[in-house]
Amino acid sequence: MATFEPSKLGTKEHWDSVYEEELENFEEIGDEGEIWFGVESVEKMVEWALENLPPSANASILEVGSGNGTLLFGLLDAGYAVQALHGIDYSAGAVSLSKEIAKTRGGSDIVFTECDFLNEDPQQPQTASLDRSDVWDLLLDKGTYDAIALGERDEQGNLPTSKYPGRVTRLLKPGGHFLITSCNFTEDELKAAFATEETGLAYHSRIQHPTLSFGGKTGSSCSSVAFVKR
Ligand SMILES: C[S@@+](CC[C@H](N)C(=O)[O-])C[C@H]1O[C@@H](n2cnc3c(N)ncnc32)[C@H](O)[C@@H]1O
C-alpha cells in the first residue's frame, strides 16, 4: 500500500483557504472552481451510477468530501431527484460554495452539510425512517480519500486513512455500494484497503479510464472501483 509524506492537502486549513478563495471567485465572476480529476471523471462516475443505481431506484446518495458539488450536480443533470442527493465536507467554505452554486443549477434542495467523515455521522437522508447510521445506498468519493491520505498519522502511528474503510461500512446499508475514484492509489491498492473481512465490503466493478503508456508500462492515470456491502 502506498504511503505518502504528509502535505498541506491533508489539512483542513488548506481546504478552508481553497474554498474561501473559490467562494470569492464564484461571487465575483461565477467561476465554480476546480473540477478534480477533470470533467471525464465526473461523467464516468455518473455513467456508473446510471447503470447500477438508476434514478428509478430512489437510492439515497452521499458524496464524501463534496467540495464545490460538481459530482452531485452531474447526477442532478442526469435525472437523479434532488431529494436523493447529499454532500458532506469538513470545510464550511466548501459547504457555502456548493450551496451558492446549487442555487444557480436548480439544486437548492440538495443537502450539503459540514461534517468530518472520519469522526461524525452525517445528517440522515430525508428518506430514512430509522435512527441508525447504515442508511445510505450509495457513497461516492472523488479525491477525498486521496486528500485524507496526505494527512498526518495519529498519536498511535496509524495512517490517516486507517479509519476510512470502517466509516464506509458503518454508513452503507447492507447491499449498498461505494464508488471511489482515486489518482493516488491503484485499483489493487483500493481493493486491498476496502475489500476485507473486517469491512464486509466486496469488490463489485471498476470504471475503465484512458490508459497512458510510459517506459514500456501501461496504466491508468486514475482508478475508479466500486464495492458492495455484503
Ligand atoms: C480533492 S477535494 C475533492 C472535492 C470533490 N469531491 C470534487 O471531486 O470536486 C477533497 C475534499 O475532501 C474534503 N475533505 C477532506 N477530509 C475530509 C473529511 N475528513 N471529512 C469531510 N471532508 C473532507 C476537502 O475539504 C475537499 O473538499
Tab-separated table of C-alpha atoms and ligand atoms in Angstrom:
chain	number	residue	atom	x	y	z
A	1	MET	CA	0.000	0.000	0.000
A	2	ALA	CA	1.388	3.395	-0.977
A	3	THR	CA	2.056	5.744	1.917
A	4	PHE	CA	2.649	9.427	1.401
A	5	GLU	CA	4.611	12.171	3.076
A	6	PRO	CA	2.111	14.445	4.841
A	7	SER	CA	1.353	17.544	2.787
A	8	LYS	CA	-0.841	20.616	3.126
A	9	LEU	CA	-3.522	18.881	1.005
A	10	GLY	CA	-4.136	16.668	4.020
A	11	THR	CA	-5.043	19.599	6.288
A	12	LYS	CA	-8.375	21.303	6.892
A	13	GLU	CA	-6.620	24.700	6.915
A	14	HIS	CA	-5.607	24.132	3.308
A	15	TRP	CA	-9.151	23.301	2.184
A	16	ASP	CA	-10.609	26.197	4.185
A	17	SER	CA	-8.324	28.642	2.354
A	18	VAL	CA	-9.007	26.991	-1.056
A	19	TYR	CA	-12.772	27.324	-0.631
A	20	GLU	CA	-12.580	30.844	0.810
A	21	GLU	CA	-10.889	31.878	-2.425
A	22	GLU	CA	-13.195	29.796	-4.656
A	23	LEU	CA	-16.256	31.301	-2.959
A	24	GLU	CA	-14.943	34.815	-3.630
A	25	ASN	CA	-14.279	33.893	-7.276
A	26	PHE	CA	-17.759	32.446	-7.654
A	27	GLU	CA	-19.351	35.554	-6.184
A	28	GLU	CA	-17.230	37.872	-8.334
A	29	ILE	CA	-17.043	36.102	-11.690
A	30	GLY	CA	-19.258	32.992	-11.429
A	31	ASP	CA	-16.301	30.591	-11.611
A	32	GLU	CA	-17.392	27.335	-9.912
A	33	GLY	CA	-13.818	26.296	-9.121
A	34	GLU	CA	-11.642	23.246	-9.666
A	35	ILE	CA	-13.038	20.050	-11.219
A	36	TRP	CA	-10.868	17.427	-9.534
A	37	PHE	CA	-9.594	14.790	-11.975
A	38	GLY	CA	-11.397	16.530	-14.861
A	39	VAL	CA	-14.856	16.502	-16.408
A	40	GLU	CA	-14.388	12.964	-17.708
A	41	SER	CA	-14.101	11.512	-14.205
A	42	VAL	CA	-17.438	13.132	-13.316
A	43	GLU	CA	-19.058	11.756	-16.480
A	44	LYS	CA	-17.728	8.257	-15.849
A	45	MET	CA	-18.918	8.173	-12.239
A	46	VAL	CA	-22.359	9.421	-13.320
A	47	GLU	CA	-22.482	6.723	-16.046
A	48	TRP	CA	-21.612	4.082	-13.456
A	49	ALA	CA	-24.440	5.330	-11.212
A	50	LEU	CA	-26.932	5.324	-14.097
A	51	GLU	CA	-26.037	1.712	-14.920
A	52	ASN	CA	-26.013	0.401	-11.382
A	53	LEU	CA	-28.431	2.555	-9.370
A	54	PRO	CA	-30.601	4.440	-11.863
A	55	PRO	CA	-32.775	7.350	-10.712
A	56	SER	CA	-35.798	4.989	-10.618
A	57	ALA	CA	-34.122	3.079	-7.747
A	58	ASN	CA	-34.714	6.106	-5.457
A	59	ALA	CA	-31.338	5.492	-3.861
A	60	SER	CA	-30.021	7.728	-1.088
A	61	ILE	CA	-26.680	9.086	-2.308
A	62	LEU	CA	-23.947	10.705	-0.233
A	63	GLU	CA	-20.770	12.246	-1.590
A	64	VAL	CA	-17.944	12.199	0.948
A	65	GLY	CA	-15.936	15.435	0.717
A	66	SER	CA	-18.241	17.033	-1.846
A	67	GLY	CA	-16.189	20.218	-2.336
A	68	ASN	CA	-17.909	22.513	-4.842
A	69	GLY	CA	-20.574	19.849	-5.524
A	70	THR	CA	-19.667	19.156	-9.180
A	71	LEU	CA	-20.319	15.410	-8.987
A	72	LEU	CA	-23.715	15.848	-7.325
A	73	PHE	CA	-24.701	18.454	-9.928
A	74	GLY	CA	-23.695	15.901	-12.581
A	75	LEU	CA	-26.092	13.392	-11.000
A	76	LEU	CA	-28.823	16.042	-10.824
A	77	ASP	CA	-28.382	16.813	-14.536
A	78	ALA	CA	-28.536	13.059	-15.262
A	79	GLY	CA	-32.026	12.803	-13.742
A	80	TYR	CA	-31.491	11.980	-10.055
A	81	ALA	CA	-34.082	13.541	-7.755
A	82	VAL	CA	-32.774	16.444	-5.749
A	83	GLN	CA	-34.008	14.725	-2.551
A	84	ALA	CA	-31.701	11.755	-3.286
A	85	LEU	CA	-28.545	13.856	-3.257
A	86	HIS	CA	-26.431	14.754	-0.223
A	87	GLY	CA	-22.933	16.089	0.199
A	88	ILE	CA	-20.722	16.407	3.247
A	89	ASP	CA	-17.475	18.276	3.596
A	90	TYR	CA	-15.477	19.215	6.673
A	91	SER	CA	-14.734	22.652	5.254
A	92	ALA	CA	-17.508	25.176	5.946
A	93	GLY	CA	-16.335	27.129	2.882
A	94	ALA	CA	-16.969	24.116	0.621
A	95	VAL	CA	-20.487	23.807	2.014
A	96	SER	CA	-21.178	27.521	1.412
A	97	LEU	CA	-19.735	27.376	-2.110
A	98	SER	CA	-21.719	24.277	-3.123
A	99	LYS	CA	-24.922	25.775	-1.714
A	100	GLU	CA	-24.379	29.006	-3.668
A	101	ILE	CA	-23.684	27.079	-6.897
A	102	ALA	CA	-26.727	24.849	-6.239
A	103	LYS	CA	-28.998	27.923	-6.342
A	104	THR	CA	-27.900	28.592	-9.926
A	105	ARG	CA	-28.340	24.960	-11.021
A	106	GLY	CA	-31.805	24.060	-9.757
A	107	GLY	CA	-30.256	22.106	-6.885
A	108	SER	CA	-31.122	24.298	-3.878
A	109	ASP	CA	-32.653	21.293	-2.132
A	110	ILE	CA	-29.508	19.164	-2.298
A	111	VAL	CA	-28.487	18.790	1.340
A	112	PHE	CA	-24.908	19.991	1.785
A	113	THR	CA	-23.658	19.815	5.365
A	114	GLU	CA	-20.456	20.405	7.270
A	115	CYS	CA	-19.288	17.044	8.605
A	116	ASP	CA	-15.970	15.335	9.253
A	117	PHE	CA	-16.477	11.933	7.625
A	118	LEU	CA	-13.882	10.233	9.812
A	119	ASN	CA	-15.404	11.341	13.086
A	120	GLU	CA	-19.077	12.259	12.709
A	121	ASP	CA	-22.169	10.632	11.208
A	122	PRO	CA	-23.791	12.788	8.538
A	123	GLN	CA	-27.299	14.119	8.802
A	124	GLN	CA	-29.712	11.333	7.771
A	125	PRO	CA	-31.238	11.338	4.279
A	126	GLN	CA	-34.789	12.634	4.143
A	127	THR	CA	-35.990	9.130	3.178
A	128	ALA	CA	-34.566	7.408	6.287
A	129	SER	CA	-37.187	6.434	8.802
A	130	LEU	CA	-34.942	4.801	11.380
A	131	ASP	CA	-32.460	6.492	13.646
A	132	ARG	CA	-29.414	4.470	12.619
A	133	SER	CA	-26.195	5.106	10.721
A	134	ASP	CA	-26.363	2.461	7.937
A	135	VAL	CA	-28.939	4.240	5.814
A	136	TRP	CA	-27.093	5.059	2.566
A	137	ASP	CA	-27.496	3.172	-0.708
A	138	LEU	CA	-24.509	4.787	-2.403
A	139	LEU	CA	-21.423	6.546	-1.078
A	140	LEU	CA	-19.221	8.390	-3.559
A	141	ASP	CA	-15.665	9.621	-3.206
A	142	LYS	CA	-13.731	11.598	-5.798
A	143	GLY	CA	-10.409	12.780	-4.412
A	144	THR	CA	-11.303	12.784	-0.711
A	145	TYR	CA	-9.604	9.514	0.268
A	146	ASP	CA	-6.584	10.829	-1.673
A	147	ALA	CA	-6.623	14.080	0.314
A	148	ILE	CA	-7.049	12.275	3.642
A	149	ALA	CA	-4.073	10.041	2.780
A	150	LEU	CA	-1.898	13.170	2.786
A	151	GLY	CA	-2.659	13.912	6.444
A	152	GLU	CA	-0.529	13.116	9.477
A	153	ARG	CA	-0.507	9.774	11.264
A	154	ASP	CA	-2.417	9.768	14.577
A	155	GLU	CA	-0.777	9.567	18.011
A	156	GLN	CA	-0.687	5.753	17.849
A	157	GLY	CA	1.116	5.919	14.493
A	158	ASN	CA	-1.903	4.799	12.437
A	159	LEU	CA	-2.151	6.003	8.848
A	160	PRO	CA	-4.587	8.898	8.315
A	161	THR	CA	-6.733	6.637	6.101
A	162	SER	CA	-6.933	3.807	8.639
A	163	LYS	CA	-10.429	4.712	9.910
A	164	TYR	CA	-11.877	5.421	6.469
A	165	PRO	CA	-12.955	1.903	5.312
A	166	GLY	CA	-14.759	1.238	8.614
A	167	ARG	CA	-16.661	4.515	8.249
A	168	VAL	CA	-17.913	3.390	4.814
A	169	THR	CA	-19.213	0.143	6.297
A	170	ARG	CA	-20.865	1.991	9.152
A	171	LEU	CA	-22.846	4.258	6.825
A	172	LEU	CA	-23.807	1.863	3.992
A	173	LYS	CA	-26.985	-0.189	4.017
A	174	PRO	CA	-26.451	-3.938	3.554
A	175	GLY	CA	-26.289	-4.293	-0.248
A	176	GLY	CA	-25.236	-0.635	-0.578
A	177	HIS	CA	-22.428	0.482	-2.871
A	178	PHE	CA	-19.306	2.582	-2.501
A	179	LEU	CA	-17.723	4.057	-5.630
A	180	ILE	CA	-14.322	5.700	-5.281
A	181	THR	CA	-12.126	7.500	-7.794
A	182	SER	CA	-8.501	7.957	-6.808
A	183	CYS	CA	-5.463	9.254	-8.619
A	184	ASN	CA	-3.058	8.340	-5.788
A	185	PHE	CA	-3.947	4.688	-5.280
A	186	THR	CA	-4.044	1.887	-7.826
A	187	GLU	CA	-7.032	-0.350	-8.267
A	188	ASP	CA	-5.232	-3.143	-6.399
A	189	GLU	CA	-4.402	-0.842	-3.512
A	190	LEU	CA	-8.034	0.271	-3.265
A	191	LYS	CA	-9.196	-3.351	-3.292
A	192	ALA	CA	-6.679	-4.251	-0.576
A	193	ALA	CA	-7.848	-1.342	1.602
A	194	PHE	CA	-11.598	-1.761	1.205
A	195	ALA	CA	-12.473	-5.377	0.300
A	196	THR	CA	-11.548	-7.053	3.591
A	197	GLU	CA	-13.133	-9.425	6.107
A	198	GLU	CA	-13.220	-6.587	8.586
A	199	THR	CA	-15.169	-4.154	6.399
A	200	GLY	CA	-17.520	-6.746	4.925
A	201	LEU	CA	-17.146	-4.964	1.580
A	202	ALA	CA	-16.603	-6.949	-1.618
A	203	TYR	CA	-15.291	-5.851	-4.993
A	204	HIS	CA	-18.191	-5.032	-7.335
A	205	SER	CA	-16.917	-3.398	-10.527
A	206	ARG	CA	-14.488	-0.901	-11.989
A	207	ILE	CA	-14.503	2.009	-14.408
A	208	GLN	CA	-12.098	1.972	-17.315
A	209	HIS	CA	-10.182	5.249	-17.572
A	210	PRO	CA	-7.981	6.240	-20.505
A	211	THR	CA	-4.636	4.438	-20.289
A	212	LEU	CA	-1.208	6.030	-20.537
A	213	SER	CA	1.926	4.249	-21.692
A	214	PHE	CA	5.292	5.212	-20.299
A	215	GLY	CA	8.617	3.415	-20.143
A	216	GLY	CA	7.118	0.204	-21.518
A	217	LYS	CA	4.382	0.115	-18.868
A	218	THR	CA	0.714	0.808	-19.449
A	219	GLY	CA	-1.568	2.108	-16.726
A	220	SER	CA	-4.451	4.458	-15.992
A	221	SER	CA	-3.935	7.895	-14.514
A	222	CYS	CA	-6.874	7.356	-12.146
A	223	SER	CA	-8.642	4.325	-10.718
A	224	SER	CA	-12.352	4.003	-10.015
A	225	VAL	CA	-13.500	0.966	-8.117
A	226	ALA	CA	-16.923	0.058	-6.730
A	227	PHE	CA	-17.545	-2.121	-3.691
A	228	VAL	CA	-20.723	-3.631	-2.322
A	229	LYS	CA	-21.536	-4.206	1.339
A	230	ARG	CA	-22.379	-7.871	1.841
B	1	LIG	C1	-9.646	16.770	-3.687
B	1	LIG	S1	-11.006	17.572	-2.968
B	1	LIG	C2	-12.332	16.806	-3.860
B	1	LIG	C3	-13.632	17.557	-3.767
B	1	LIG	C4	-14.790	16.923	-4.552
B	1	LIG	N1	-15.009	15.553	-4.185
B	1	LIG	C5	-14.545	17.026	-6.041
B	1	LIG	O1	-14.320	15.997	-6.669
B	1	LIG	O2	-14.576	18.146	-6.558
B	1	LIG	C6	-11.070	16.765	-1.365
B	1	LIG	C7	-12.241	17.221	-0.499
B	1	LIG	O3	-12.304	16.433	0.675
B	1	LIG	C8	-12.660	17.258	1.762
B	1	LIG	N2	-12.258	16.519	2.979
B	1	LIG	C9	-11.005	16.134	3.338
B	1	LIG	N3	-11.039	15.449	4.503
B	1	LIG	C10	-12.338	15.356	4.866
B	1	LIG	C11	-13.016	14.761	5.972
B	1	LIG	N4	-12.356	14.114	6.963
B	1	LIG	N5	-14.367	14.858	6.042
B	1	LIG	C12	-15.055	15.523	5.058
B	1	LIG	N6	-14.464	16.123	4.016
B	1	LIG	C13	-13.124	16.031	3.899
B	1	LIG	C14	-11.919	18.554	1.478
B	1	LIG	O4	-12.432	19.656	2.187
B	1	LIG	C15	-12.120	18.673	-0.045
B	1	LIG	O5	-13.321	19.332	-0.347
